[in-house]
């Protein structure tokens, strides 16, 4: 049976979007998602995202399979793409509609802006080791600037969950980090029982950070929305960043704020349609 899809990207973090509104079960299996994401033998993408019916009073449910077939709790760039995709399905692309989206990380609220950007209320960051999860500290303690040995070197890491796990290291020069080599070693380190996303951050100014990411289940990507949010929170916790900053990723910039008022994290960035087809 043919499956209709639309390809979107958020700063080059690219996804295959599927209109799954008529069923609560994803239209493809994790194994099929791996094939669809293949950049040589498939459509190509960092993940497959499903727009499913809402749950518990929400407008829609988002589920996502990474390009390795694993299912993460949340995806920041993906939820901006999902919001634009849904707006197009509903014929509301040119409005400032806000959606309430059920995810495995809780309810997220993306709002479309007229300039084409999408602002997402990403909720509260989770900071306790047991919530991330990591065994780097006792379950009821935060993991801020603690040593972690990877690839024969000690790294000072801060861990933050945006629903999905992130391990952040501040470095002098992000370009000098051998991401392809050390990324998998962070991802699969025994202190992260559910694996981890890994971000390296260079502070240009306290309101301008450069980031490179190794994503759990997807490897090196051009951008990671939850990673940018987690990194800004890590920057505030370590005194490296203001509460509001531009995060420059290989695919472009995201604006992130950890609000002093409600302690929630807000992310603003683009989401663009690439093409549509069927497989
Ligand atoms: N690229 C995403 C994150 C996708 C999920 C991640 N790979 C994980 O397994 O947690 C983003 O923009 O947040």
Short mmCIF file of C-alpha atoms and ligand atoms in Angstrom, two decimals:
data_model
loop_
_atom_site.label_atom_id
_atom_site.label_comp_id
_atom_site.label_asym_id
_atom_site.label_seq_id
_atom_site.Cartn_x
_atom_site.Cartn_y
_atom_site.Cartn_z
CA UNK A 1 0.00 0.00 0.00
CA UNK A 2 1.31 3.46 -0.91
CA UNK A 3 2.05 5.88 1.91
CA UNK A 4 1.80 9.62 1.33
CA UNK A 5 4.51 11.72 2.96
CA UNK A 6 5.79 15.29 3.07
CA UNK A 7 9.44 16.11 3.69
CA UNK A 8 10.19 19.06 6.03
CA UNK A 9 13.31 20.38 7.68
CA UNK A 10 14.15 22.65 10.60
CA UNK A 11 17.63 24.09 9.96
CA UNK A 12 18.60 21.01 7.97
CA UNK A 13 17.36 18.57 10.64
CA UNK A 14 15.08 16.75 8.21
CA UNK A 15 12.00 14.63 8.67
CA UNK A 16 9.49 12.55 6.75
CA UNK A 17 6.04 13.67 7.93
CA UNK A 18 3.07 11.33 7.72
CA UNK A 19 -0.60 12.33 8.03
CA UNK A 20 -1.68 9.71 10.58
CA UNK A 21 -4.84 11.51 11.76
CA UNK A 22 -7.14 8.59 10.99
CA UNK A 23 -5.42 6.11 13.33
CA UNK A 24 -3.58 6.06 16.66
CA UNK A 25 -1.11 3.52 15.30
CA UNK A 26 1.84 4.81 13.23
CA UNK A 27 1.45 3.93 9.54
CA UNK A 28 4.98 2.49 9.35
CA UNK A 29 7.00 0.27 11.67
CA UNK A 30 10.39 1.26 13.17
CA UNK A 31 12.05 -1.11 10.67
CA UNK A 32 10.30 0.60 7.74
CA UNK A 33 11.27 4.00 9.18
CA UNK A 34 14.95 2.98 9.04
CA UNK A 35 14.53 2.20 5.32
CA UNK A 36 12.64 5.43 4.58
CA UNK A 37 15.37 7.48 6.32
CA UNK A 38 18.18 5.88 4.33
CA UNK A 39 19.82 8.65 2.27
CA UNK A 40 20.89 6.32 -0.55
CA UNK A 41 18.12 3.73 -0.77
CA UNK A 42 15.18 5.67 0.72
CA UNK A 43 13.69 9.19 0.93
CA UNK A 44 16.37 10.29 3.38
CA UNK A 45 15.82 11.90 6.77
CA UNK A 46 16.88 12.13 10.40
CA UNK A 47 13.53 10.64 11.44
CA UNK A 48 9.90 9.86 10.60
CA UNK A 49 7.21 11.92 12.34
CA UNK A 50 3.55 10.97 12.64
CA UNK A 51 0.65 13.43 13.12
CA UNK A 52 -1.77 11.29 15.14
CA UNK A 53 -5.12 12.08 16.80
CA UNK A 54 -4.88 14.10 20.05
CA UNK A 55 -5.08 12.52 23.50
CA UNK A 56 -6.27 13.91 26.85
CA UNK A 57 -7.75 17.07 25.31
CA UNK A 58 -4.81 17.91 23.03
CA UNK A 59 -5.22 18.78 19.34
CA UNK A 60 -2.79 16.15 18.03
CA UNK A 61 -0.25 13.57 19.13
CA UNK A 62 3.29 13.56 17.76
CA UNK A 63 5.33 10.37 17.60
CA UNK A 64 8.73 10.07 16.00
CA UNK A 65 11.11 7.29 15.05
CA UNK A 66 14.80 8.19 14.81
CA UNK A 67 16.67 7.09 11.68
CA UNK A 68 17.90 4.01 13.63
CA UNK A 69 14.27 3.04 14.42
CA UNK A 70 14.37 3.99 18.12
CA UNK A 71 11.54 6.14 19.51
CA UNK A 72 12.53 9.32 21.35
CA UNK A 73 10.25 11.20 23.71
CA UNK A 74 10.47 14.56 21.92
CA UNK A 75 11.96 16.41 18.97
CA UNK A 76 12.26 20.20 18.96
CA UNK A 77 12.90 20.83 15.27
CA UNK A 78 10.40 18.09 14.48
CA UNK A 79 7.55 19.69 16.43
CA UNK A 80 8.01 22.96 14.52
CA UNK A 81 7.80 20.96 11.26
CA UNK A 82 4.75 19.08 12.59
CA UNK A 83 2.98 22.36 13.42
CA UNK A 84 3.52 23.69 9.87
CA UNK A 85 2.49 20.32 8.38
CA UNK A 86 -0.76 20.25 10.39
CA UNK A 87 -1.52 23.88 9.53
CA UNK A 88 -1.14 23.01 5.85
CA UNK A 89 -3.40 19.95 6.21
CA UNK A 90 -6.00 22.19 7.89
CA UNK A 91 -5.56 24.99 5.33
CA UNK A 92 -4.35 27.42 8.04
CA UNK A 93 -0.74 27.99 6.89
CA UNK A 94 -1.09 31.77 6.90
CA UNK A 95 -2.48 32.14 10.44
CA UNK A 96 -0.94 32.43 13.92
CA UNK A 97 -2.60 29.26 15.15
CA UNK A 98 -1.30 27.57 18.34
CA UNK A 99 -1.56 23.81 18.83
CA UNK A 100 -1.47 21.63 21.95
CA UNK A 101 0.53 18.54 21.03
CA UNK A 102 0.69 15.38 23.11
CA UNK A 103 4.20 13.84 23.13
CA UNK A 104 5.92 11.19 25.24
CA UNK A 105 7.59 14.15 27.03
CA UNK A 106 4.29 15.87 27.90
CA UNK A 107 2.18 18.54 26.20
CA UNK A 108 4.10 20.96 23.92
CA UNK A 109 2.66 24.14 22.45
CA UNK A 110 3.95 25.31 19.05
CA UNK A 111 2.64 28.61 17.72
CA UNK A 112 2.97 29.61 14.06
CA UNK A 113 4.17 33.14 13.38
CA UNK A 114 3.42 35.18 10.29
CA UNK A 115 7.15 35.54 9.50
CA UNK A 116 7.34 31.77 8.93
CA UNK A 117 9.02 31.02 12.26
CA UNK A 118 7.47 28.80 14.91
CA UNK A 119 7.75 29.45 18.65
CA UNK A 120 7.36 26.41 20.88
CA UNK A 121 6.65 26.28 24.60
CA UNK A 122 8.97 23.34 25.32
CA UNK A 123 7.95 22.99 28.97
CA UNK A 124 10.13 22.69 32.06
CA UNK A 125 13.66 21.29 31.85
CA UNK A 126 14.29 18.28 34.10
CA UNK A 127 17.53 18.48 36.00
CA UNK A 128 17.74 15.57 38.44
CA UNK A 129 20.00 12.65 37.53
CA UNK A 130 17.12 10.18 37.96
CA UNK A 131 14.95 12.15 35.51
CA UNK A 132 17.57 12.43 32.75
CA UNK A 133 18.40 9.50 33.34
CA UNK A 134 22.06 9.16 34.28
CA UNK A 135 23.99 7.43 37.04
CA UNK A 136 26.61 10.22 37.05
CA UNK A 137 25.13 11.48 40.35
CA UNK A 138 22.60 10.19 42.92
CA UNK A 139 19.07 10.18 41.44
CA UNK A 140 17.89 13.24 43.44
CA UNK A 141 20.87 15.44 42.53
CA UNK A 142 21.67 17.69 39.57
CA UNK A 143 24.52 16.88 37.19
CA UNK A 144 26.33 20.19 36.76
CA UNK A 145 29.92 20.36 35.55
CA UNK A 146 30.88 16.82 36.64
CA UNK A 147 33.79 14.85 35.14
CA UNK A 148 33.04 12.06 32.68
CA UNK A 149 35.73 9.91 31.12
CA UNK A 150 35.22 9.33 27.36
CA UNK A 151 37.81 8.23 24.78
CA UNK A 152 40.62 8.39 27.33
CA UNK A 153 39.86 12.00 28.29
CA UNK A 154 38.00 13.67 31.15
CA UNK A 155 35.15 15.97 30.03
CA UNK A 156 33.23 18.35 32.32
CA UNK A 157 29.57 17.60 31.57
CA UNK A 158 26.17 19.00 32.53
CA UNK A 159 23.07 16.88 31.94
CA UNK A 160 19.58 18.17 31.17
CA UNK A 161 16.40 16.44 30.03
CA UNK A 162 13.93 18.23 27.76
CA UNK A 163 11.88 15.04 27.93
CA UNK A 164 14.81 13.38 26.13
CA UNK A 165 18.35 13.13 27.58
CA UNK A 166 21.18 15.55 26.79
CA UNK A 167 24.81 15.64 27.92
CA UNK A 168 26.44 19.04 27.38
CA UNK A 169 30.14 19.96 27.35
CA UNK A 170 31.49 23.51 27.02
CA UNK A 171 34.62 23.66 24.87
CA UNK A 172 36.99 26.31 23.49
CA UNK A 173 36.41 25.43 19.82
CA UNK A 174 33.49 23.29 18.59
CA UNK A 175 35.09 22.88 15.17
CA UNK A 176 38.00 20.98 16.76
CA UNK A 177 35.78 18.29 18.36
CA UNK A 178 36.10 14.87 16.65
CA UNK A 179 32.34 14.34 16.83
CA UNK A 180 32.18 11.29 14.58
CA UNK A 181 34.59 9.47 16.86
CA UNK A 182 33.53 10.55 20.36
CA UNK A 183 29.78 11.08 19.71
CA UNK A 184 28.96 7.34 19.74
CA UNK A 185 31.07 6.86 22.88
CA UNK A 186 29.03 9.48 24.75
CA UNK A 187 25.75 8.12 23.35
CA UNK A 188 26.44 4.57 24.53
CA UNK A 189 28.32 5.39 27.76
CA UNK A 190 27.27 3.13 30.63
CA UNK A 191 26.24 6.15 32.79
CA UNK A 192 23.32 6.77 30.37
CA UNK A 193 20.91 3.81 30.65
CA UNK A 194 18.69 5.19 27.85
CA UNK A 195 21.65 6.47 25.80
CA UNK A 196 22.04 10.22 25.34
CA UNK A 197 22.15 13.10 22.89
CA UNK A 198 25.49 14.92 23.13
CA UNK A 199 26.11 18.63 22.59
CA UNK A 200 29.38 20.56 22.44
CA UNK A 201 29.06 24.30 23.05
CA UNK A 202 31.43 27.17 22.36
CA UNK A 203 30.54 30.44 24.11
CA UNK A 204 31.09 33.33 21.70
CA UNK A 205 29.20 35.69 24.04
CA UNK A 206 26.82 34.90 26.87
CA UNK A 207 23.95 35.58 24.45
CA UNK A 208 25.51 33.78 21.47
CA UNK A 209 26.58 30.14 21.63
CA UNK A 210 27.86 27.81 18.89
CA UNK A 211 26.73 24.20 19.06
CA UNK A 212 27.50 20.87 17.42
CA UNK A 213 25.48 17.78 18.18
CA UNK A 214 25.65 14.02 18.08
CA UNK A 215 22.07 12.77 18.30
CA UNK A 216 20.98 9.57 19.96
CA UNK A 217 19.65 7.32 17.20
CA UNK A 218 20.60 9.66 14.35
CA UNK A 219 24.30 10.60 14.67
CA UNK A 220 25.60 13.98 13.50
CA UNK A 221 22.73 16.26 12.47
CA UNK A 222 22.69 19.88 11.29
CA UNK A 223 20.53 20.99 14.22
CA UNK A 224 18.75 19.74 17.33
CA UNK A 225 15.99 21.80 18.96
CA UNK A 226 15.80 19.95 22.26
CA UNK A 227 19.62 19.99 22.29
CA UNK A 228 19.71 23.78 21.87
CA UNK A 229 17.17 24.18 24.71
CA UNK A 230 19.10 21.80 26.99
CA UNK A 231 22.38 23.56 26.16
CA UNK A 232 21.03 26.99 27.06
CA UNK A 233 19.76 25.59 30.39
CA UNK A 234 23.20 24.01 30.97
CA UNK A 235 24.77 27.39 30.14
CA UNK A 236 22.65 29.14 32.77
CA UNK A 237 23.38 26.44 35.38
CA UNK A 238 27.15 26.78 34.81
CA UNK A 239 27.20 30.58 34.46
CA UNK A 240 28.26 30.35 30.79
CA UNK A 241 25.08 31.78 29.27
CA UNK A 242 22.34 34.38 29.68
CA UNK A 243 18.77 33.09 30.05
CA UNK A 244 18.09 34.19 26.46
CA UNK A 245 20.54 33.46 23.65
CA UNK A 246 21.01 32.68 19.99
CA UNK A 247 22.32 29.17 19.46
CA UNK A 248 24.18 28.86 16.16
CA UNK A 249 24.00 25.34 14.73
CA UNK A 250 25.58 24.05 11.51
CA UNK A 251 22.14 24.46 9.85
CA UNK A 252 21.45 27.97 11.19
CA UNK A 253 20.34 29.82 14.34
CA UNK A 254 17.68 29.11 16.97
CA UNK A 255 16.49 31.63 19.56
CA UNK A 256 16.14 30.04 22.99
CA UNK A 257 14.87 31.49 26.28
CA UNK A 258 14.64 29.88 29.73
CA UNK A 259 11.99 32.15 31.18
CA UNK A 260 12.65 33.55 34.64
CA UNK A 261 8.89 34.11 35.00
CA UNK A 262 7.51 30.59 34.51
CA UNK A 263 10.77 28.55 34.30
CA UNK A 264 9.64 27.13 30.94
CA UNK A 265 11.89 26.98 27.88
CA UNK A 266 10.81 28.74 24.66
CA UNK A 267 12.34 27.94 21.26
CA UNK A 268 11.89 29.95 18.06
CA UNK A 269 13.08 28.80 14.66
CA UNK A 270 12.05 27.95 11.10
CA UNK A 271 10.29 24.92 9.63
CA UNK A 272 10.25 24.46 5.88
CA UNK A 273 8.51 22.13 3.48
CA UNK A 274 10.85 20.48 0.96
CA UNK A 275 8.67 18.17 -1.19
CA UNK A 276 5.84 15.66 -1.03
CA UNK A 277 5.43 12.21 -2.53
CA UNK A 278 4.33 8.67 -1.93
CA UNK A 279 6.20 5.41 -1.35
N1 LIG B 1 16.52 16.43 16.39
C1 LIG B 1 15.64 16.46 17.49
C2 LIG B 1 15.79 15.40 18.55
C3 LIG B 1 15.34 14.04 18.01
C4 LIG B 1 15.35 12.96 19.06
C5 LIG B 1 16.74 12.58 19.51
N2 LIG B 1 17.52 12.01 18.46
C6 LIG B 1 16.61 11.59 20.68
O1 LIG B 1 16.74 10.37 20.48
O2 LIG B 1 16.35 12.04 21.80
C7 LIG B 1 15.39 17.83 18.04
O3 LIG B 1 15.38 18.77 17.21
O4 LIG B 1 15.12 18.00 19.22
#
